[in-house]
mmCIF file of C-alpha atoms in Angstrom:
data_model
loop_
_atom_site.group_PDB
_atom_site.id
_atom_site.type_symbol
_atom_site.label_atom_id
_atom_site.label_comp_id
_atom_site.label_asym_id
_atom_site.label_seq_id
_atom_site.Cartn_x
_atom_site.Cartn_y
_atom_site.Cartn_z
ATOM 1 C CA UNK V 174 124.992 187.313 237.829
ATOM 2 C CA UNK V 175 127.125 185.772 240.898
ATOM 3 C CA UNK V 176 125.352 182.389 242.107
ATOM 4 C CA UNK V 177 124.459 183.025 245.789
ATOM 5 C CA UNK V 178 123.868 180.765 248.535
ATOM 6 C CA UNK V 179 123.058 180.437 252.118
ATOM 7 C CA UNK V 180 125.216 179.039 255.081
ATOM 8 C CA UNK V 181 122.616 179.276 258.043
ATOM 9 C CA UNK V 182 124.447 179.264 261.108
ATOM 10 C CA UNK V 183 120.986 177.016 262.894
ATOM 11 C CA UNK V 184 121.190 179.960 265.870
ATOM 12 C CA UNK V 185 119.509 179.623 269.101
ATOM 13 C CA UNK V 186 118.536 183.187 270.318
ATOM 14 C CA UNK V 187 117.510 184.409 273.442
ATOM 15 C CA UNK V 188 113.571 183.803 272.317
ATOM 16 C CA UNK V 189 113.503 180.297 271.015
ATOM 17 C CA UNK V 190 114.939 176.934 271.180
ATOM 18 C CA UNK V 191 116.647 174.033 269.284
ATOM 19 C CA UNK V 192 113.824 173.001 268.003
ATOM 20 C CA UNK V 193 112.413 176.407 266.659
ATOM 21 C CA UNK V 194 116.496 176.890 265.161
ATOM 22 C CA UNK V 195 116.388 173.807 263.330
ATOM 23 C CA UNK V 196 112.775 174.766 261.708
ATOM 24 C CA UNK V 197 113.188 178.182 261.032
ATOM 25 C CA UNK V 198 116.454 176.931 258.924
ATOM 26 C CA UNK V 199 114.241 174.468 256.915
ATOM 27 C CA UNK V 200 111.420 177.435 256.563
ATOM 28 C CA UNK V 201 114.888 179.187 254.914
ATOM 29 C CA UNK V 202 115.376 176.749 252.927
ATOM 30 C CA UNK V 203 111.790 176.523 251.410
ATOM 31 C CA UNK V 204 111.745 180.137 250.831
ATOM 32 C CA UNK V 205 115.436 180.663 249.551
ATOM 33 C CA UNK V 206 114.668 177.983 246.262
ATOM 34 C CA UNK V 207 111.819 180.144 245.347
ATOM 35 C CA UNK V 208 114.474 183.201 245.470
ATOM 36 C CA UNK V 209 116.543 181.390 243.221
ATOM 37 C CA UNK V 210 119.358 180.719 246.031
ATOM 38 C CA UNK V 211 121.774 177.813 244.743
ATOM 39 C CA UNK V 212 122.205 175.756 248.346
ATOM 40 C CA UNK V 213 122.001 175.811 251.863
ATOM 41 C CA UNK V 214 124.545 174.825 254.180
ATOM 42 C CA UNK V 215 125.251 174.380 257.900
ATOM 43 C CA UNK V 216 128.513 173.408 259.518
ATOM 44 C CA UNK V 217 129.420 171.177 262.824
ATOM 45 C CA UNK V 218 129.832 172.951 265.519
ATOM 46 C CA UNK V 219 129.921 171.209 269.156
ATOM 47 C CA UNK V 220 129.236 172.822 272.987
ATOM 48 C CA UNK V 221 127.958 175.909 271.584
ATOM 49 C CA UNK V 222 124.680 176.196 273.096
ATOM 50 C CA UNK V 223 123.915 178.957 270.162
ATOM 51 C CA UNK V 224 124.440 176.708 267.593
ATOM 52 C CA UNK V 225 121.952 173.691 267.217
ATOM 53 C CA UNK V 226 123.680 171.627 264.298
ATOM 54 C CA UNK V 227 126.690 169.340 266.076
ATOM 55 C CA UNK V 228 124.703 166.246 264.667
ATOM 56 C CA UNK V 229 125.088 168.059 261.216
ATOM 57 C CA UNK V 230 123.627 165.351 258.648
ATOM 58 C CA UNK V 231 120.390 165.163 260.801
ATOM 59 C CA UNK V 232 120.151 169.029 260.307
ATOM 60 C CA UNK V 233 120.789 168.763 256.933
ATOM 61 C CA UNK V 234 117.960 165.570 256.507
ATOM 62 C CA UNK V 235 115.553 167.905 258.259
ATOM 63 C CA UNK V 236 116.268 171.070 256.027
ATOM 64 C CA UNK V 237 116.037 168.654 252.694
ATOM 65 C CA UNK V 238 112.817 167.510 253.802
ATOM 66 C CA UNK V 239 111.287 170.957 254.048
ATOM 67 C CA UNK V 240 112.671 171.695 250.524
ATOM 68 C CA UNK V 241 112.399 170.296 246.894
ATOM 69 C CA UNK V 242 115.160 171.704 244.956
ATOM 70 C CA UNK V 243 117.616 173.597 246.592
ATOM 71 C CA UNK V 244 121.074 172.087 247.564
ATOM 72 C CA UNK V 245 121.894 171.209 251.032
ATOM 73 C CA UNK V 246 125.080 170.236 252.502
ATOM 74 C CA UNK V 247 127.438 171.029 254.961
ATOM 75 C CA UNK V 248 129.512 174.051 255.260
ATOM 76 C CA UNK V 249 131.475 171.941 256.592
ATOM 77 C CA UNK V 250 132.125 168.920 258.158
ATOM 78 C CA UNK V 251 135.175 168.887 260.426
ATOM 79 C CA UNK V 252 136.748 165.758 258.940
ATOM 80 C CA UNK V 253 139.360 164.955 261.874
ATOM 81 C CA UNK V 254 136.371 164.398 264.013
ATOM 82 C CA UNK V 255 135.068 161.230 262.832
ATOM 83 C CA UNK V 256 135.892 158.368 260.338
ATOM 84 C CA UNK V 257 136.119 158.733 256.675
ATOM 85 C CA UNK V 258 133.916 155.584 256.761
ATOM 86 C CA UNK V 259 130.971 156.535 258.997
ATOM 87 C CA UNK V 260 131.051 160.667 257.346
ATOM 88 C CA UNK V 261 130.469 158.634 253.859
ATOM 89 C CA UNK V 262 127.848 156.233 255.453
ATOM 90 C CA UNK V 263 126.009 159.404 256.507
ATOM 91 C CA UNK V 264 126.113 161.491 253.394
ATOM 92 C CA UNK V 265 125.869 158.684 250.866
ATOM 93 C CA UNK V 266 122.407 157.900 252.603
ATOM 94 C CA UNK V 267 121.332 161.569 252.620
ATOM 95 C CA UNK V 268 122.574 161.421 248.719
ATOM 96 C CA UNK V 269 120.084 158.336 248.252
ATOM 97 C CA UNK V 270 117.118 159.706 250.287
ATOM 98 C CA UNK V 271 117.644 163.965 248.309
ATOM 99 C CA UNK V 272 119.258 162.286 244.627
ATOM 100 C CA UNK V 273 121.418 165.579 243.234
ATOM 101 C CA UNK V 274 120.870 167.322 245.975
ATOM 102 C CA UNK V 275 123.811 167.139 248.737
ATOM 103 C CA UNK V 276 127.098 168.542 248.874
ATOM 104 C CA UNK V 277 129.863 167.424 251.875
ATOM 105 C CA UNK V 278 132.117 170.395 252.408
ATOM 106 C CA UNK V 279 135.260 169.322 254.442
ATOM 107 C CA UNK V 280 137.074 171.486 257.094
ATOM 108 C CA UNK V 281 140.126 170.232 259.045
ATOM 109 C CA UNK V 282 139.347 172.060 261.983
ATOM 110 C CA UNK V 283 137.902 170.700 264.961
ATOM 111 C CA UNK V 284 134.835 173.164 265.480
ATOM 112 C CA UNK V 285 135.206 173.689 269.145
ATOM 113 C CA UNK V 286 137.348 174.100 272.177
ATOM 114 C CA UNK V 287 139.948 171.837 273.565
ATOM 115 C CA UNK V 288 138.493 170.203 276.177
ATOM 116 C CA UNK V 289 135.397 169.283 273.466
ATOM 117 C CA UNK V 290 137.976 167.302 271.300
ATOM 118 C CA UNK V 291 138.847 165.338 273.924
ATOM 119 C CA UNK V 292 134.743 164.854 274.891
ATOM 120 C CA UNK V 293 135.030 163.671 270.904
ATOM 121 C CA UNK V 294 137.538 161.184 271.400
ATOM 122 C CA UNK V 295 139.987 163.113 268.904
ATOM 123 C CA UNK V 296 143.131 164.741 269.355
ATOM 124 C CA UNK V 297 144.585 168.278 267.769
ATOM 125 C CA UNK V 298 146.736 166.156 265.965
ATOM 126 C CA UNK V 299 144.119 164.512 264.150
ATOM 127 C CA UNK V 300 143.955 167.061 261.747
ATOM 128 C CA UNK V 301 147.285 166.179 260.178
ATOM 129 C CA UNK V 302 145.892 163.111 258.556
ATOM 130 C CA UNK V 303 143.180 165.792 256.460
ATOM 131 C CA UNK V 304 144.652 164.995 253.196
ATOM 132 C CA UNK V 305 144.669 161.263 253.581
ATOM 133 C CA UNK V 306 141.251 161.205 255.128
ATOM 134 C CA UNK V 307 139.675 163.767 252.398
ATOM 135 C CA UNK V 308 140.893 161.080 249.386
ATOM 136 C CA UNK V 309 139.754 157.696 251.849
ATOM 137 C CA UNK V 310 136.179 159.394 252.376
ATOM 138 C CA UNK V 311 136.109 159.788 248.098
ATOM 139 C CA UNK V 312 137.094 156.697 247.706
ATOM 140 C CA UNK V 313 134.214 155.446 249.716
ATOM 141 C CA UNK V 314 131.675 157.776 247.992
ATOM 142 C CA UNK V 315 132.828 156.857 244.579
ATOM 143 C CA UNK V 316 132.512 153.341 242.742
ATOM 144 C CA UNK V 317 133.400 150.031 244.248
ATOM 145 C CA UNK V 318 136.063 148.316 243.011
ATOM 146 C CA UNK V 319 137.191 145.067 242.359
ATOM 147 C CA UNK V 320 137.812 142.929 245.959
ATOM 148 C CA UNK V 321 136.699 145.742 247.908
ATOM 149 C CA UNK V 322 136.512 144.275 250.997
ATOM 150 C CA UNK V 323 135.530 147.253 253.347
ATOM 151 C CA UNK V 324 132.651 149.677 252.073
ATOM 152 C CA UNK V 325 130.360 152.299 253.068
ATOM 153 C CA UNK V 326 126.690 151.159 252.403
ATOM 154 C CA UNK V 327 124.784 153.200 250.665
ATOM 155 C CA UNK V 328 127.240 155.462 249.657
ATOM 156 C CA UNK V 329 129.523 153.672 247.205
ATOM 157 C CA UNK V 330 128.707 154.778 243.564
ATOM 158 C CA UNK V 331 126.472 157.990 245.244
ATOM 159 C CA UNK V 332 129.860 160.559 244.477
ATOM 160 C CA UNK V 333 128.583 162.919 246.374
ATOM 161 C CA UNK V 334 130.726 166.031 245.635
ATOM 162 C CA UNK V 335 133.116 167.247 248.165
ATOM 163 C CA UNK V 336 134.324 170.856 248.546
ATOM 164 C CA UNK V 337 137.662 171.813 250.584
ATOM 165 C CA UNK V 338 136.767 174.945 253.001
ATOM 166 C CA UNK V 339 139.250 176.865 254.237
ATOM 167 C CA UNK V 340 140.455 180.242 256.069
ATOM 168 C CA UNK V 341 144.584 179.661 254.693
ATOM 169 C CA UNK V 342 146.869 178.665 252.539
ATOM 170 C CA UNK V 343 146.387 175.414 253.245
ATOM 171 C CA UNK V 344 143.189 174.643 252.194
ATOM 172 C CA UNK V 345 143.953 176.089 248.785
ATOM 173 C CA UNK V 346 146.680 174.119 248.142
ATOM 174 C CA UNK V 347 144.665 170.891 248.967
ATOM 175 C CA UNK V 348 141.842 171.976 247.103
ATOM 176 C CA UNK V 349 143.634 172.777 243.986
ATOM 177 C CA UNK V 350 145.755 169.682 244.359
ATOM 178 C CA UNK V 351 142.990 167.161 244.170
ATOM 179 C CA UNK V 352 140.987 169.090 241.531
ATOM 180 C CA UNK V 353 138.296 170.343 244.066
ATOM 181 C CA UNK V 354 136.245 173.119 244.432
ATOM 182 C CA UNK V 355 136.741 175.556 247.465
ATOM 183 C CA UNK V 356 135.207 177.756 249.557
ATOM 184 C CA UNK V 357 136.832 180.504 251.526
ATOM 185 C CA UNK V 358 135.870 181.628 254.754
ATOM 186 C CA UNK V 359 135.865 185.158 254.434
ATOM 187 C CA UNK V 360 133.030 185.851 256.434
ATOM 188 C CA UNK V 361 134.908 185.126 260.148
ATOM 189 C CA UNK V 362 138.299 185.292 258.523
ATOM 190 C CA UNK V 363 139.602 187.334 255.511
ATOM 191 C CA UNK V 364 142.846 188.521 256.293
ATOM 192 C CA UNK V 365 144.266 185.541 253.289
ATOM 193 C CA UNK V 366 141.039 185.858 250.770
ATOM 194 C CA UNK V 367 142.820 187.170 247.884
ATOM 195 C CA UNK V 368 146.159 185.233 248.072
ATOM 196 C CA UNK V 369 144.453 182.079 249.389
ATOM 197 C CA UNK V 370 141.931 182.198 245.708
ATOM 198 C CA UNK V 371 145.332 182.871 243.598
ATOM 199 C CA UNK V 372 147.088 179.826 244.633
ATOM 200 C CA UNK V 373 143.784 177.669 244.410
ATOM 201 C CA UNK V 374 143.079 179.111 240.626
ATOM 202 C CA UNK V 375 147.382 179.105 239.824
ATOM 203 C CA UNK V 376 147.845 175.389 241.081
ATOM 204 C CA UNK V 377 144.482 174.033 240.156
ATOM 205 C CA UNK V 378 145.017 170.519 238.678
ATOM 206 C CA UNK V 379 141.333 168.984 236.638
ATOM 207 C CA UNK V 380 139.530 166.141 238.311
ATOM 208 C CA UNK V 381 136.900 163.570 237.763
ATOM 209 C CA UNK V 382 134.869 166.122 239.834
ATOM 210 C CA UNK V 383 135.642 169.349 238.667
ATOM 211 C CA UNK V 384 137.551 170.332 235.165
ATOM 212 C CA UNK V 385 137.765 173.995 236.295
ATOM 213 C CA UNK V 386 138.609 175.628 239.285
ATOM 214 C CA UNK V 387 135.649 176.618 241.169
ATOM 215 C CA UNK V 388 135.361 179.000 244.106
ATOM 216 C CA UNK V 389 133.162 180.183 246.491
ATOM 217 C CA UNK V 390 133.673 183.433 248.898
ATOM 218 C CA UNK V 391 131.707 183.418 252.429
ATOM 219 C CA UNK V 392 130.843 186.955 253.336
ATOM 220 C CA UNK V 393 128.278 188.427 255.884
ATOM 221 C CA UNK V 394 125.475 190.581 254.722
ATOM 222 C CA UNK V 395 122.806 192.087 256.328
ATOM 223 C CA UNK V 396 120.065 193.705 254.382
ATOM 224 C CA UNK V 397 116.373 195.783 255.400
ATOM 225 C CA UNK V 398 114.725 198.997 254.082
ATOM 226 C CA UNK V 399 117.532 201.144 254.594
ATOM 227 C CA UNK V 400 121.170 201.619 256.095
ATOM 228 C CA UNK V 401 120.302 202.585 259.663
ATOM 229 C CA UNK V 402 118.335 199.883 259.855
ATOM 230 C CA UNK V 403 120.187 197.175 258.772
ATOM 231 C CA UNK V 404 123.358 198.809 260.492
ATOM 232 C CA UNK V 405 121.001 197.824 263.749
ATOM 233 C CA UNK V 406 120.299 194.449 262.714
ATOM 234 C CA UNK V 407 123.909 193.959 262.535
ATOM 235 C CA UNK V 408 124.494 194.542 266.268
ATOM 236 C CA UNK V 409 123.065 190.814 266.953
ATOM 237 C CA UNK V 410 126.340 189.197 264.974
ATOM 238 C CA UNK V 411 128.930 192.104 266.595
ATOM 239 C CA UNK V 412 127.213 191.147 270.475
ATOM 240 C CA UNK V 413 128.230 187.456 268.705
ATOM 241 C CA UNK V 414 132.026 188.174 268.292
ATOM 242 C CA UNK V 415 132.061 190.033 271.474
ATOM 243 C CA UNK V 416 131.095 187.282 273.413
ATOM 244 C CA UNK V 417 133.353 184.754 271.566
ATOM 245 C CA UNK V 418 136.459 186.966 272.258
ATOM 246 C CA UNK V 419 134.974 187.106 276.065
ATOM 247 C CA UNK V 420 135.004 182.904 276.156
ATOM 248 C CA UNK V 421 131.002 183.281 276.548
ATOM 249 C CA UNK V 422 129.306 181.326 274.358
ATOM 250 C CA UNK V 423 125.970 182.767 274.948
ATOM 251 C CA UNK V 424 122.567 182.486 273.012
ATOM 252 C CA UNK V 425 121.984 185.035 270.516
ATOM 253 C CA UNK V 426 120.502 188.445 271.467
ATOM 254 C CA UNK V 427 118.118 190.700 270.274
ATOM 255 C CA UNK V 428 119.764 193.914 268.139
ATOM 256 C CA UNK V 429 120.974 197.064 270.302
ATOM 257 C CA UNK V 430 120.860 200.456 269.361
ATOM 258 C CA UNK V 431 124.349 200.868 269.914
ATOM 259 C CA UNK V 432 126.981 198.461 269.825
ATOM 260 C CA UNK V 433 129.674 200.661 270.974
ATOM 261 C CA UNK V 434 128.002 200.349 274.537
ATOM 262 C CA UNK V 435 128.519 196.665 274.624
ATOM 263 C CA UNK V 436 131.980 195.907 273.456
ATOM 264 C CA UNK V 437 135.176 197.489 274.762
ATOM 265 C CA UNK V 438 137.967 199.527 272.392
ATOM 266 C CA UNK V 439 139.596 195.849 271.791
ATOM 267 C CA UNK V 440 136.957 193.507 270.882
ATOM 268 C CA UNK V 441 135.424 196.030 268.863
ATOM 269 C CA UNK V 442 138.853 195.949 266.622
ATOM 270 C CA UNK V 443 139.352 192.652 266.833
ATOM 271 C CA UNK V 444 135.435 191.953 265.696
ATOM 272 C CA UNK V 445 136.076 194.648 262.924
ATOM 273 C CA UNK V 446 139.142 192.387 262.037
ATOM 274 C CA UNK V 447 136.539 189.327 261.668
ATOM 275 C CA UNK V 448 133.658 191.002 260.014
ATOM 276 C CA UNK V 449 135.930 193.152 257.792
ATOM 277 C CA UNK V 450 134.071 191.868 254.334
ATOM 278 C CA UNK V 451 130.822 192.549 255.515
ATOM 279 C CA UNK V 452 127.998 193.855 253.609
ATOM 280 C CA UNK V 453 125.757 196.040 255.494
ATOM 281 C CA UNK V 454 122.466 198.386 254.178
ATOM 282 C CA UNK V 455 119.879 199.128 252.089
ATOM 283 C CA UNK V 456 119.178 196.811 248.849
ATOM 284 C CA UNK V 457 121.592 199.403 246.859
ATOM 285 C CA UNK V 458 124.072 199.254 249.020
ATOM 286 C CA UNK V 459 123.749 195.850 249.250
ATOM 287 C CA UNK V 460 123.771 195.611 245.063
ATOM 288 C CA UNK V 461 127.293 198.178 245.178
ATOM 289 C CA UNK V 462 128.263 196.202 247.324
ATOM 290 C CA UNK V 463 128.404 192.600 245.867
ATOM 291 C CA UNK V 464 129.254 193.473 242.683
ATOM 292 C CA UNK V 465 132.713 194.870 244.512
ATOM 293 C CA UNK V 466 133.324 191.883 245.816
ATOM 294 C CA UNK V 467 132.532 189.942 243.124
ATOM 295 C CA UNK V 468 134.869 191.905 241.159
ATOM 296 C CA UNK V 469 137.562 191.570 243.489
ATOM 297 C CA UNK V 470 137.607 188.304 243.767
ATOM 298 C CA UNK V 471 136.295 186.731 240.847
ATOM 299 C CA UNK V 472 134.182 184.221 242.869
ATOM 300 C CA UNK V 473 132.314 182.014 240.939
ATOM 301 C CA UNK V 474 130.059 181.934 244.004
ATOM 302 C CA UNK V 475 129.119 183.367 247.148
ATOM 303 C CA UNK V 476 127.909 181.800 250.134
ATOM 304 C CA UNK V 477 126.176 184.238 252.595
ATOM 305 C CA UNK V 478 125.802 184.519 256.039
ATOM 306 C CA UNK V 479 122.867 187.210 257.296
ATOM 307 C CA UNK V 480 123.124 186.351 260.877
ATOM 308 C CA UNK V 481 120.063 188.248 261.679
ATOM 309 C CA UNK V 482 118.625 187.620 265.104
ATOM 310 C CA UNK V 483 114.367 187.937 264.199
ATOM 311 C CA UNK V 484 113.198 185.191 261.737
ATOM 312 C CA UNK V 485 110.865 187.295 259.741
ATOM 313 C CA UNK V 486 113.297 190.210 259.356
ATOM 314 C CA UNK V 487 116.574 187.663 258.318
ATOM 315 C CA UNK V 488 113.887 185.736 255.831
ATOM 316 C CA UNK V 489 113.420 189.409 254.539
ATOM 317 C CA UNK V 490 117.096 190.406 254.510
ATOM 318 C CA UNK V 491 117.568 187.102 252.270
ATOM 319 C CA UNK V 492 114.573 187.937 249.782
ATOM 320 C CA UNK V 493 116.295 191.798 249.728
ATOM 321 C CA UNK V 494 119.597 190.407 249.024
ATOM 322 C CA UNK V 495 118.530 188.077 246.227
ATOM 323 C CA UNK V 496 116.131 190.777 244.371
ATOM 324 C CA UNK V 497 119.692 192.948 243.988
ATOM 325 C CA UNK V 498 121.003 190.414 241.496
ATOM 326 C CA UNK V 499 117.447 190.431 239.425
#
């Protein structure tokens, strides 16, 4: 079977706060490693007041804590935000304090709005240096060398693995260039999935890291009892792309009846666009599903997002999800 794994988007809804996001994605956590999920990410994201993981290696030190054996990481770090130096400071410390348990997935987006980069002291252009800064922030995980004279402490020698995440061509190409594995973004942005994983797997050069290419598909899936159900359910992530298309970056809301009296003609097909890989129903169509995908693709991996606005009911579409691939 497929290898699945989480990427919790940390949402605040209407009904808690920061504090209860951050918790109930540890409380994931601890239930998804006795489900037999592989990891657990969360990604940077900044003046989003539904999304309480900006200061993502803190998230990711409170998740780890909840949890003994499940991978955590980040899904991703936007690299062009900070300094190869202080991202490997952070995750080489998370790598000493959860040993074999971290991953550091890199994006080269900023993760926000315009006037936030320049609140980050960054520029759009900073995201041109991505190559450069991907192989100075492996150079700093890896082993120190001989007259050295600048390192990251504690994270020389920790090799903490990095992935490449992407929505294009681009990230393929750097991925399978320094022998990395990659994850796609397919869950917010599939229009290049297929041609994006056949020039990753075509172009794929070995690397200390990784001898084979290795890739991961993000895809949204919502599971409960049945179809209707979890077709309802699925409202609270359509409201979500409704409201990003509108500029409102609102807390998430409780599920609808019917979603078709919320969003207009346009955002509905531009959200359709977005979502177009999702997985929506009962456990078998859940099962039908994935295996689809899977054979599609030829993922080695997927990561999953079940943006599901109760806690109980998205711990349950999780558990449903995994018991398909028992």
């Amino acid at each position: 079977m497929t290898k699945l794994s989480i990427l919790d988007l940390v949402r605040v809804t209407q009904g808690t706060d920061a504090r209860t996001a951050m918790d109930n994605a540890r409380d994931l956590a601890a239930h998804a490693e006795t489900w037999d999920y592989n990891r657990i990410w969360v990604a940077e994201h900044h003046n989003m007041a539904g999304i309480a993981s900006a200061a993502t290696s803190l998230v990711i030190a409170h998740i780890a804590a909840g949890s003994k054996k499940i991978r955590v990481g980040a899904g991703g770090i936007m690299l062009p935000n900070h300094a190869p130096i202080v991202i490997a400071e952070q995750f080489g410390t998370l790598e000493r304090l959860f040993p074999g348990r971290i991953d550091l997935g890199l994006g080269r987006a900023p993760g926000t709005d315009q006037i936030t980069i320049r609140a980050l002291r960054t520029t759009a252009e900073a995201s041109e240096r991505f190559p450069q800064d991907v192989m100075e922030l492996q150079a700093f995980l890896g082993p120190l060398q001989p007259g050295q004279r600048v390192q990251a402490v504690p994270a020389a020698g920790t090799n903490v693995p990095l992935w490449i995440l992407g929505s294009s061509h681009f990230g393929a190409m750097l991925a399978a260039e320094l022998g990395l594995p990659y994850a796609f973004a397919s869950h917010f942005a599939p229009a290049h999935l297929m041609s994006a994983l056949k020039i990753y797997r075509t172009r794929f050069k070995p690397s200390e890291q990784l001898q084979e290419p290795y890739a991961m598909v993000g895809v949204n899936i919502i599971a409960a009892d049945s179809d209707a159900e979890a077709t309802r359910l699925s409202t609270t992530q359509k409201m979500s792309f409704a409201n990003l298309l509108r500029g409102t970056r609102s807390l998430s809301q409780p599920p609808i009846d019917d979603i078709d009296t919320y969003w207009t003609a346009f955002e509905k097909a531009q959200a359709q666009n977005m979502l177009a890989r999702s997985i929506i129903g009962s456990p078998e169509t859940v099962r039908a599903g994935i295996a689809a995908l899977t054979d599609e693709t030829g993922a080695d991996e997927l990561i999953i997002v079940s943006d599901v606005y109760d806690h109980a009911s998205r711990l349950r579409s999780f558990e449903l999800i995994a018991s398909t691939q028992n």
